PDB file of C-alpha atoms in Angstrom:
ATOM      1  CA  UNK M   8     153.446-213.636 116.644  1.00 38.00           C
ATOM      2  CA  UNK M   9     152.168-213.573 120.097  1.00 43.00           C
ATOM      3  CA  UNK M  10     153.691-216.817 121.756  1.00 43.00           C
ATOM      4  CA  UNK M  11     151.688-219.665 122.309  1.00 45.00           C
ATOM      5  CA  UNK M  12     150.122-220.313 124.707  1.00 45.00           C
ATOM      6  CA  UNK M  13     148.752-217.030 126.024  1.00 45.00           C
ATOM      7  CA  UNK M  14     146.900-217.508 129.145  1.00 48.00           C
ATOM      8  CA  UNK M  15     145.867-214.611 130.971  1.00 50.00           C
ATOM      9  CA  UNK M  16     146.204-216.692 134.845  1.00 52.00           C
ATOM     10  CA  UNK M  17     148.111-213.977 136.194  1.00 53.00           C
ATOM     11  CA  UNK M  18     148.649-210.022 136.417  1.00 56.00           C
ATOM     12  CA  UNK M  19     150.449-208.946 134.585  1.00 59.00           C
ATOM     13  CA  UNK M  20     151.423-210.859 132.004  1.00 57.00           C
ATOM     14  CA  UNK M  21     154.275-211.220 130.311  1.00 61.00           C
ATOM     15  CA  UNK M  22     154.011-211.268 126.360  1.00 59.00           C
ATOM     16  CA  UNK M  23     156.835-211.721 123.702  1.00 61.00           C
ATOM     17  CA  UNK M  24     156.314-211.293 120.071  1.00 58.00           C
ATOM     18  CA  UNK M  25     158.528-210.400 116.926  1.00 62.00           C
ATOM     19  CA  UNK M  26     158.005-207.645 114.083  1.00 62.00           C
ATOM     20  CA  UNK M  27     159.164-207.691 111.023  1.00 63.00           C
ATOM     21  CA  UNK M  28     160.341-204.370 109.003  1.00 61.00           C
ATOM     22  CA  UNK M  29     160.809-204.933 105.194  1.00 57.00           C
ATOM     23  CA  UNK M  30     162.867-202.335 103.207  1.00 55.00           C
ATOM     24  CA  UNK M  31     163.982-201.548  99.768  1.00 47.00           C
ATOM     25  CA  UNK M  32     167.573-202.549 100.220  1.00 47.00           C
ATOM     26  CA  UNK M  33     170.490-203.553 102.507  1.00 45.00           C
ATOM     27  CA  UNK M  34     170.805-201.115 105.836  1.00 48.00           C
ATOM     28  CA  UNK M  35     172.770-203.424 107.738  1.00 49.00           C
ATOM     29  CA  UNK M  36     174.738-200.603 109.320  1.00 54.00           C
ATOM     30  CA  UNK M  37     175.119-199.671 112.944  1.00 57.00           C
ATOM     31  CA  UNK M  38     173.575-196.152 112.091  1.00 60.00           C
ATOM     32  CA  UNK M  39     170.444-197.374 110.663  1.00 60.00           C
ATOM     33  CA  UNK M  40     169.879-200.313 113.524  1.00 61.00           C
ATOM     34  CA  UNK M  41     170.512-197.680 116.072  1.00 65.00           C
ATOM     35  CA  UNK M  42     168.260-195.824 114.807  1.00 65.00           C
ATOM     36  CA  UNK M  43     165.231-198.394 114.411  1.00 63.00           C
ATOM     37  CA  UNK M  44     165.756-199.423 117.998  1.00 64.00           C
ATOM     38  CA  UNK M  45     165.257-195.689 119.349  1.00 66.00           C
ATOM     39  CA  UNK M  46     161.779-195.657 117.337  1.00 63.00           C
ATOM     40  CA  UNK M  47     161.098-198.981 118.946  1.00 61.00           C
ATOM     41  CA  UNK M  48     161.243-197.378 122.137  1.00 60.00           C
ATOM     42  CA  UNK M  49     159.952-194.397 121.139  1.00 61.00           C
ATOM     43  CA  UNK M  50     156.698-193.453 123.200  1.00 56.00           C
ATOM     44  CA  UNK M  51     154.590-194.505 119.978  1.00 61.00           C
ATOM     45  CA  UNK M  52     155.827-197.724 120.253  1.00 56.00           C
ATOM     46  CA  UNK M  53     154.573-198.582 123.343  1.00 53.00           C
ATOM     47  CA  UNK M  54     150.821-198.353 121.872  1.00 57.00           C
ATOM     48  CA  UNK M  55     151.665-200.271 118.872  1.00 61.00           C
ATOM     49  CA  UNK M  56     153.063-202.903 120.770  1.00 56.00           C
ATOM     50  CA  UNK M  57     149.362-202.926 122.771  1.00 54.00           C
ATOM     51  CA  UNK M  58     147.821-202.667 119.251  1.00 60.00           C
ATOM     52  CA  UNK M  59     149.938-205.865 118.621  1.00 57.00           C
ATOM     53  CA  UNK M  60     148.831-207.692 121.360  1.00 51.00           C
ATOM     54  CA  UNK M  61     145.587-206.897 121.081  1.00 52.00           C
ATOM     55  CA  UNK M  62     145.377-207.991 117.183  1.00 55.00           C
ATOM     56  CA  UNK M  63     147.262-211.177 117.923  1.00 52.00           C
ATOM     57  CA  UNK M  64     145.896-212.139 120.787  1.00 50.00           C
ATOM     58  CA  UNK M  65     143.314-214.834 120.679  1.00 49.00           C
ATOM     59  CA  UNK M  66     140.615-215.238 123.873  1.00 46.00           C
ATOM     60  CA  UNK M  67     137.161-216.652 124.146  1.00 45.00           C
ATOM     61  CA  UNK M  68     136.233-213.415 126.446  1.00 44.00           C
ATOM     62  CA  UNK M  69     136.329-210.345 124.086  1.00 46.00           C
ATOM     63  CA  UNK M  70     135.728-207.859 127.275  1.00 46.00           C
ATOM     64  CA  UNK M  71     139.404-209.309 128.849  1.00 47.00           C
ATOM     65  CA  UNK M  72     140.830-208.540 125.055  1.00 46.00           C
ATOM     66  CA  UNK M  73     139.204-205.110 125.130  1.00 49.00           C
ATOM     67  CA  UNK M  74     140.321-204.370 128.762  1.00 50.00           C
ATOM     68  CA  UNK M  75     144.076-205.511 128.235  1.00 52.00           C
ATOM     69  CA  UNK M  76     146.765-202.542 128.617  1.00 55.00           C
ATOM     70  CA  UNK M  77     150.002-202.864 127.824  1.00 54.00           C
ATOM     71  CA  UNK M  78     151.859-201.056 130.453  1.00 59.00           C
ATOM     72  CA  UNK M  79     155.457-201.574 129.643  1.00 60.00           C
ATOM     73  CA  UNK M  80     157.571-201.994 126.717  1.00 55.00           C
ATOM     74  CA  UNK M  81     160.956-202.945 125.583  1.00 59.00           C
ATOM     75  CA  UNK M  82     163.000-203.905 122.831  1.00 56.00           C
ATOM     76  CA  UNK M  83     165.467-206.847 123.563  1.00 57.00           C
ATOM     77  CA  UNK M  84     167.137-207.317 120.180  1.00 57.00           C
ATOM     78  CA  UNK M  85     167.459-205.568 117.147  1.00 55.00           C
ATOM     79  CA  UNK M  86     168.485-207.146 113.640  1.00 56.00           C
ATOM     80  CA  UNK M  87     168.742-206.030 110.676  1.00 56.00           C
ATOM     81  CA  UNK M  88     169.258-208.260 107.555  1.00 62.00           C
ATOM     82  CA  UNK M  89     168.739-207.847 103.855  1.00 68.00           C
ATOM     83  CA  UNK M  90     166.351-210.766 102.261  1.00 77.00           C
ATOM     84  CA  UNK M  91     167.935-210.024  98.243  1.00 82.00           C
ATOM     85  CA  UNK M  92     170.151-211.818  96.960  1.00 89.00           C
ATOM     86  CA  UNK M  93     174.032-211.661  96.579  1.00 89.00           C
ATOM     87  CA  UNK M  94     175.335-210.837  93.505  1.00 92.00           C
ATOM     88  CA  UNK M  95     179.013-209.567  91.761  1.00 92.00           C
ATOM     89  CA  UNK M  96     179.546-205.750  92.108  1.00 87.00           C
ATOM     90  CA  UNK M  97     181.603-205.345  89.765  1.00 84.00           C
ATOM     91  CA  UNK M  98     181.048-201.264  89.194  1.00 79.00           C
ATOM     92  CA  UNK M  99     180.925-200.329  92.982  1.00 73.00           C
ATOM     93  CA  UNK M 100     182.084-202.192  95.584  1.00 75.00           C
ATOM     94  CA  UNK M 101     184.353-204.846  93.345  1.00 79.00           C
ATOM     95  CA  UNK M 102     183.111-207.642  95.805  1.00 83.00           C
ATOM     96  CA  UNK M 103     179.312-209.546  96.352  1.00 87.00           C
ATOM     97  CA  UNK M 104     176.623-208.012  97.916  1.00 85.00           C
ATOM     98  CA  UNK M 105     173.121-207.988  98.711  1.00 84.00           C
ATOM     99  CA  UNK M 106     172.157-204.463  98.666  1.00 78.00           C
ATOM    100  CA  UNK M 107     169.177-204.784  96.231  1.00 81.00           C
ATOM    101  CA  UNK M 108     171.141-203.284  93.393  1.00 83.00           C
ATOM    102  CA  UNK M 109     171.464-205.695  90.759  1.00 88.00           C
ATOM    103  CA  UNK M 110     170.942-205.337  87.041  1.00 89.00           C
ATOM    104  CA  UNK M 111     168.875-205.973  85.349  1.00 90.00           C
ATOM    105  CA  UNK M 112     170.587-208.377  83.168  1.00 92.00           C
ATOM    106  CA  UNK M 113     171.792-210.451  86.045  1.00 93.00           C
ATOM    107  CA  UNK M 114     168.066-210.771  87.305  1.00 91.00           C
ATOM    108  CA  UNK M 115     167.723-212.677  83.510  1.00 91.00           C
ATOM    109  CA  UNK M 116     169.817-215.074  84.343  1.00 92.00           C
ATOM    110  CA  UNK M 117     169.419-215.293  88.332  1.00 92.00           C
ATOM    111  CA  UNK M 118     171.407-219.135  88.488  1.00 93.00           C
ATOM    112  CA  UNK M 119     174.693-217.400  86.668  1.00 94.00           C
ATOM    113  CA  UNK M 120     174.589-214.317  88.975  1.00 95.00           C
ATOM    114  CA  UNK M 121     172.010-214.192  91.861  1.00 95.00           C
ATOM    115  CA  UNK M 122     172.800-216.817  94.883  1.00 93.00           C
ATOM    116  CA  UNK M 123     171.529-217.340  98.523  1.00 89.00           C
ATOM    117  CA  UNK M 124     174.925-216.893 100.327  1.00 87.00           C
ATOM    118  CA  UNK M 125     177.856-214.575 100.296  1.00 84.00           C
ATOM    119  CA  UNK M 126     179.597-217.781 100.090  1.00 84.00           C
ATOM    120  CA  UNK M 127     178.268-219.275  96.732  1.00 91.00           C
ATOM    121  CA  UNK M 128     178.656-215.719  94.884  1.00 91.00           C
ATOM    122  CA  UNK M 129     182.258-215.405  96.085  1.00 88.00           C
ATOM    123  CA  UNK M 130     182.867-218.984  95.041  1.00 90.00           C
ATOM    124  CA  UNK M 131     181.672-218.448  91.950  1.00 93.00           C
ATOM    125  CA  UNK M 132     182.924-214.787  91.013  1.00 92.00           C
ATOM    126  CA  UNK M 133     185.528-213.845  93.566  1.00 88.00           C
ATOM    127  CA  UNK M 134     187.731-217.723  94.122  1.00 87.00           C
ATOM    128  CA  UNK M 135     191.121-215.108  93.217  1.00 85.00           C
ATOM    129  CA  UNK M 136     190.050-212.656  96.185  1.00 79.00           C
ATOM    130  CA  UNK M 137     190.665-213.409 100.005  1.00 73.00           C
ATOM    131  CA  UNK M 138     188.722-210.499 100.820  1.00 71.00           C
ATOM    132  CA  UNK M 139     185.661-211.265  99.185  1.00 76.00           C
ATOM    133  CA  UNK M 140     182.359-212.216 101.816  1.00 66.00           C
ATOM    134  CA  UNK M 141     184.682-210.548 104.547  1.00 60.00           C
ATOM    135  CA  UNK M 142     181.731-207.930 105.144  1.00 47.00           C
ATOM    136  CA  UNK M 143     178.262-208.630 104.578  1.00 40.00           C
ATOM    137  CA  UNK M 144     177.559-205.206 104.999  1.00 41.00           C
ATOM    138  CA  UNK M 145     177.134-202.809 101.876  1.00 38.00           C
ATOM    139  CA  UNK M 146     178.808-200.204 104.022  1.00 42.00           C
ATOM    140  CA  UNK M 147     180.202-201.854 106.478  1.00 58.00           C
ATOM    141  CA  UNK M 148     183.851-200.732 107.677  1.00 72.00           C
ATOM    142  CA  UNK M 149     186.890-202.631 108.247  1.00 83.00           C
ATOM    143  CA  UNK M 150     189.887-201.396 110.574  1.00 89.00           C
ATOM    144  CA  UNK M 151     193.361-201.111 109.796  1.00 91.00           C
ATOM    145  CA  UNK M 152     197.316-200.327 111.339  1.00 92.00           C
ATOM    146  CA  UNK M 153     198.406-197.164 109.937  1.00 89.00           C
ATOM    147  CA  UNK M 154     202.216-197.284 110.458  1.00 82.00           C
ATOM    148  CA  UNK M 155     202.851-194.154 108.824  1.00 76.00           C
ATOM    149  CA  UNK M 156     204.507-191.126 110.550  1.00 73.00           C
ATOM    150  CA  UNK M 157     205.302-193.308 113.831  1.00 75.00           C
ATOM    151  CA  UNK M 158     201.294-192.805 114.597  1.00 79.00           C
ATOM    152  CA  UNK M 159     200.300-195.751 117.441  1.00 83.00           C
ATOM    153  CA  UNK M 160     196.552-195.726 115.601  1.00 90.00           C
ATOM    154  CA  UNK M 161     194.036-197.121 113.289  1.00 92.00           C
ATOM    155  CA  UNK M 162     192.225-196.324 110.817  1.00 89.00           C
ATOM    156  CA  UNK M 163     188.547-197.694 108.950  1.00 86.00           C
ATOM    157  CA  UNK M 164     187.732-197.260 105.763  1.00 82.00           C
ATOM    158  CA  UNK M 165     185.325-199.922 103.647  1.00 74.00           C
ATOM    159  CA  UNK M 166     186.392-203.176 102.545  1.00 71.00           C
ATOM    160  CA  UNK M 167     186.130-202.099  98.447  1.00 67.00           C
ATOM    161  CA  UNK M 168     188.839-199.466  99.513  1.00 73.00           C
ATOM    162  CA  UNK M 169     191.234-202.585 100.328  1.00 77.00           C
ATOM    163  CA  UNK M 170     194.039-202.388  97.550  1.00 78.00           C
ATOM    164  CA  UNK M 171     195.736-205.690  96.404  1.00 73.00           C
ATOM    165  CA  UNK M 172     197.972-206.695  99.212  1.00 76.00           C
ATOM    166  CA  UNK M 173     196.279-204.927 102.087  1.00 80.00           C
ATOM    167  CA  UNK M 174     195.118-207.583 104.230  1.00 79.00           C
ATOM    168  CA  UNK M 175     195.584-206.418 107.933  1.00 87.00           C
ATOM    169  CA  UNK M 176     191.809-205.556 108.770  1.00 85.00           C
ATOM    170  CA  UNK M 177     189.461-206.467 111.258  1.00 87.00           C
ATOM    171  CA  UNK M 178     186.237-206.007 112.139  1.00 82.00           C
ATOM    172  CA  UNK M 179     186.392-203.812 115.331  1.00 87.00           C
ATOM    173  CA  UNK M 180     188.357-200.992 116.412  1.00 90.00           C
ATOM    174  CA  UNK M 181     189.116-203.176 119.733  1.00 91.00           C
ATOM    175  CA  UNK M 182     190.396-205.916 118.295  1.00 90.00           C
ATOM    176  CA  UNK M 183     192.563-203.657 115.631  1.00 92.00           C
ATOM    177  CA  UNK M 184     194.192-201.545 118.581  1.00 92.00           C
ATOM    178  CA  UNK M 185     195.152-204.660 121.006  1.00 90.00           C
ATOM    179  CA  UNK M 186     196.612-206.686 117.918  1.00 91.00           C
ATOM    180  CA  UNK M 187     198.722-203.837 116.564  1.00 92.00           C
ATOM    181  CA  UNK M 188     199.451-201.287 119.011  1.00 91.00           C
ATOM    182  CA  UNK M 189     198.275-203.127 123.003  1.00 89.00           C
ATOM    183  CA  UNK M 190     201.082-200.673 124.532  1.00 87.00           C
ATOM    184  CA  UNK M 191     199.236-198.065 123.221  1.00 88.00           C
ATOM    185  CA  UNK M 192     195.984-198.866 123.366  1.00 89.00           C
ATOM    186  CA  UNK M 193     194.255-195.790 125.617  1.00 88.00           C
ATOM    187  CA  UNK M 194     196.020-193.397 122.231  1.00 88.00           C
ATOM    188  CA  UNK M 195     194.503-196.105 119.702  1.00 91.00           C
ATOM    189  CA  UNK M 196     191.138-196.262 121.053  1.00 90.00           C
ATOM    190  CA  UNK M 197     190.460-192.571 121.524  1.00 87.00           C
ATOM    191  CA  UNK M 198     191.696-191.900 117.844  1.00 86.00           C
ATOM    192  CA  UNK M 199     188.674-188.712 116.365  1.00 83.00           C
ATOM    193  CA  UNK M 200     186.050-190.193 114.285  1.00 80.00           C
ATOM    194  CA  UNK M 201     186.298-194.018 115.026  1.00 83.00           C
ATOM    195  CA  UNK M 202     184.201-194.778 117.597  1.00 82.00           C
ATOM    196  CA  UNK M 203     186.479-195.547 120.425  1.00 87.00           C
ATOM    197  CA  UNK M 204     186.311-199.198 121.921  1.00 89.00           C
ATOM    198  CA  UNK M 205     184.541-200.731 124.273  1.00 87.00           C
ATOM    199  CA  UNK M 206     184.731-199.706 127.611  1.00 88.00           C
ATOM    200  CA  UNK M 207     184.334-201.901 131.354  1.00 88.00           C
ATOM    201  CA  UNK M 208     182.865-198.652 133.059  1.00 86.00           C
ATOM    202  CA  UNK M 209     185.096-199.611 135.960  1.00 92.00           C
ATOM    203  CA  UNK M 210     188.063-197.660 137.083  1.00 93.00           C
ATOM    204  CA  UNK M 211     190.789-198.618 138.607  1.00 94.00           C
ATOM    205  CA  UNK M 212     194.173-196.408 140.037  1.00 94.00           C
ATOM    206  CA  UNK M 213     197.523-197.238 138.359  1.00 93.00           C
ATOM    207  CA  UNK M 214     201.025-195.878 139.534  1.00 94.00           C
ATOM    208  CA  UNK M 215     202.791-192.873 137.279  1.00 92.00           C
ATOM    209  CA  UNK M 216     206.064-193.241 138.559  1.00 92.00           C
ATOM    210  CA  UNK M 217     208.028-190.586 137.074  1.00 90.00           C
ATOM    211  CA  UNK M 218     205.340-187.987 138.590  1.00 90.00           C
ATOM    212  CA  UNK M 219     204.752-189.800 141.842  1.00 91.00           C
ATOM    213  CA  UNK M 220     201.008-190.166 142.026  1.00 92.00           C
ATOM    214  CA  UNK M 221     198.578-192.385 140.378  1.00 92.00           C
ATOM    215  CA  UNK M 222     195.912-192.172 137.617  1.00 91.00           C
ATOM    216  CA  UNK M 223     192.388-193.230 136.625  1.00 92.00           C
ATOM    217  CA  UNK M 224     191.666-194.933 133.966  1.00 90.00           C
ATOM    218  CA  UNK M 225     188.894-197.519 132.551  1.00 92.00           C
ATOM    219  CA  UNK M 226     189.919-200.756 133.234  1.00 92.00           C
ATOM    220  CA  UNK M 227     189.801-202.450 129.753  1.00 89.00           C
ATOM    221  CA  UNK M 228     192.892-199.810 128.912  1.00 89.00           C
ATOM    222  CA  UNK M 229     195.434-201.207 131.710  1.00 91.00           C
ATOM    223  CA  UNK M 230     198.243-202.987 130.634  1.00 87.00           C
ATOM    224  CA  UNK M 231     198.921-206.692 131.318  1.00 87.00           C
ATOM    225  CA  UNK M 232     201.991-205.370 133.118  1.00 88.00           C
ATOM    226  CA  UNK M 233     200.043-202.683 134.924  1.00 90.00           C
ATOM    227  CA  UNK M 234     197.881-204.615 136.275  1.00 91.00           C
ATOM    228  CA  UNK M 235     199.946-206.211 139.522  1.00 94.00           C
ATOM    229  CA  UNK M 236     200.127-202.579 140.503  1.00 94.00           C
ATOM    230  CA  UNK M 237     196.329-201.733 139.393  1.00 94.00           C
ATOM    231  CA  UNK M 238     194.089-201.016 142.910  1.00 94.00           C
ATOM    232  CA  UNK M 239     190.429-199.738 143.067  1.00 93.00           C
ATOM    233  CA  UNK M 240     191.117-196.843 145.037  1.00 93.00           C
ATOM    234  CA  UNK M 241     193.154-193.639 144.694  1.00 92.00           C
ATOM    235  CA  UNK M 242     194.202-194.185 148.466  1.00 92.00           C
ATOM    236  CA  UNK M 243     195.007-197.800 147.891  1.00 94.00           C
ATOM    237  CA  UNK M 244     197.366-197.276 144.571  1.00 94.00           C
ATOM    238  CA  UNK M 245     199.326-194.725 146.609  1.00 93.00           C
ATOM    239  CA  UNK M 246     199.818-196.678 149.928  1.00 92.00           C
ATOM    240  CA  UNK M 247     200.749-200.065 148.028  1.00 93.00           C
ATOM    241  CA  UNK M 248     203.074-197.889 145.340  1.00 93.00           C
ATOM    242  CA  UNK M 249     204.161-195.229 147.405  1.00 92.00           C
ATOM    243  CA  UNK M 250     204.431-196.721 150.735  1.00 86.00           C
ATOM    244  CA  UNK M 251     207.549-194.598 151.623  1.00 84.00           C
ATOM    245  CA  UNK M 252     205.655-192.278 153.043  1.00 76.00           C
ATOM    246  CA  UNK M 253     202.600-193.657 153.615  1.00 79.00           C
ATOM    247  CA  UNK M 254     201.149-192.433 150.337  1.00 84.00           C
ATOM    248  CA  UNK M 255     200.426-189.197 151.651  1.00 87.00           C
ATOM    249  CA  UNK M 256     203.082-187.052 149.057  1.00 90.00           C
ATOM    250  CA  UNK M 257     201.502-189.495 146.253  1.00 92.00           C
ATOM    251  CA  UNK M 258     197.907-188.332 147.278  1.00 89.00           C
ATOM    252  CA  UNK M 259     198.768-184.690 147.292  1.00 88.00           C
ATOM    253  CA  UNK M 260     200.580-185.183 143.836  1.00 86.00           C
ATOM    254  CA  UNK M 261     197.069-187.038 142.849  1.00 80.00           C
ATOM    255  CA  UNK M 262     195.622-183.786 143.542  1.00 78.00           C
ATOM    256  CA  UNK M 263     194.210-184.908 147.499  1.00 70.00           C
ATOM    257  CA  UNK M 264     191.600-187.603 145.998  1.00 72.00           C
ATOM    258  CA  UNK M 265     192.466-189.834 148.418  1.00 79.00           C
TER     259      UNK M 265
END
């Protein structure tokens, strides 16, 4: 709803108001949210959110509701959440969920197997399993060290795939790479079909010293012990690193960005 009070004292105005989006079953992914959030900024949306306005909007002067425009729109935060309730998968996912799916047998006897929280259905279903409420997600994927063939990487696959045992996981490929493999990270990060990790968008210029020059490279992939040699400038990593020679050979190795 439009948020009270809504005084139209001053041009424009600024107007916040929520909408909410019921569906048949649990599409907490990242997928489906970033896909509602590009059709709430879609060009549509910027006449239903007028339409909104203008339908929740409440004025003593009908000709300033009919004359309103809304001439800008944005969307600050999008969540999406199923409302069913959790209950033991015990043919899919081997864990509690909330994706809508339940039996109908368990809808019979909703105080033995429907609950409000992940929390109460693991309690009650899942008290031998660790793993159990990790995800709230139907589909949501969990990242792991893969140690095998000396590979520096990790992997994702979803939390019903965790065998007995497996309990390295974690819920971002970030986090995964700088536990497991943080001298490796740049190789962990930019692993095919994961994602990658977050990026700073800043570069900096670090020192390759068997080559002689220095590289680029986002900032949230420097080393800790990089970092004391770590300048924001091509010239600057080659004159403080290289000094010998004033840089210049390192610049010329750097392929003349300096």
């Amino acid at each position: 709803a439009v948020v009270e009070p809504f005084q139209c004292t001053n041009s424009p105005v600024l107007a916040e108001f929520s909408s909410s989006v019921y569906l048949s079953y649990d599409a907490d992914t990242d997928e489906y949210t970033k896909t509602m959030a590009e059709a709430l900024s879609a060009p549509t949306a910027l006449q239903n959110a007028e339409d909104a306005v203008l339908e929740q909007a409440t004025f003593d002067d009908s000709a300033i509701l009919t004359a309103m425009t809304v001439e800008s729109f944005s969307v600050s935060e999008v969540v999406i959440k199923s409302l069913a309730p959790y209950y033991p998968d015990w043919i899919n996912m081997n864990t509690c969920t909330n994706d809508g799916r339940h039996s109908t047998y368990q809808s019979g006897s909703e105080s033995e197997y429907l609950f409000d929280t992940m929390e109460e259905c693991c309690e009650r279903w899942y008290a031998f399993d660790p793993k159990c409420g990790a995800s709230s997600s139907s589909s949501g994927l969990k990242f792991y060290p893969e140690y095998s063939n000396n590979l520096a990487q990790c992997g994702a696959k979803p939390m019903a795939d965790f065998k007995e045992g497996e309990n390295e996981m974690f819920n971002t490929l970030d986090e995964c790479c700088e536990a497991k493999f943080p001298n490796s990270k740049f190789s962990c990060c930019n692993v095919e079909g994961l994602g990658g990790c977050t990026t700073s968008d800043t570069i900096v210029y670090t020192p390759n010293w068997l080559n002689g020059n220095c590289l680029s490279q986002d900032d949230a992939f420097v080393l800790e012990h990089e970092r004391i040699f770590a300048h924001d400038s091509m010239r600057a990593c080659c004159e403080q690193n290289f000094y010998f020679d004033g840089g210049d050979n390192c610049c010329r190795q750097s392929g003349g960005m300096c």
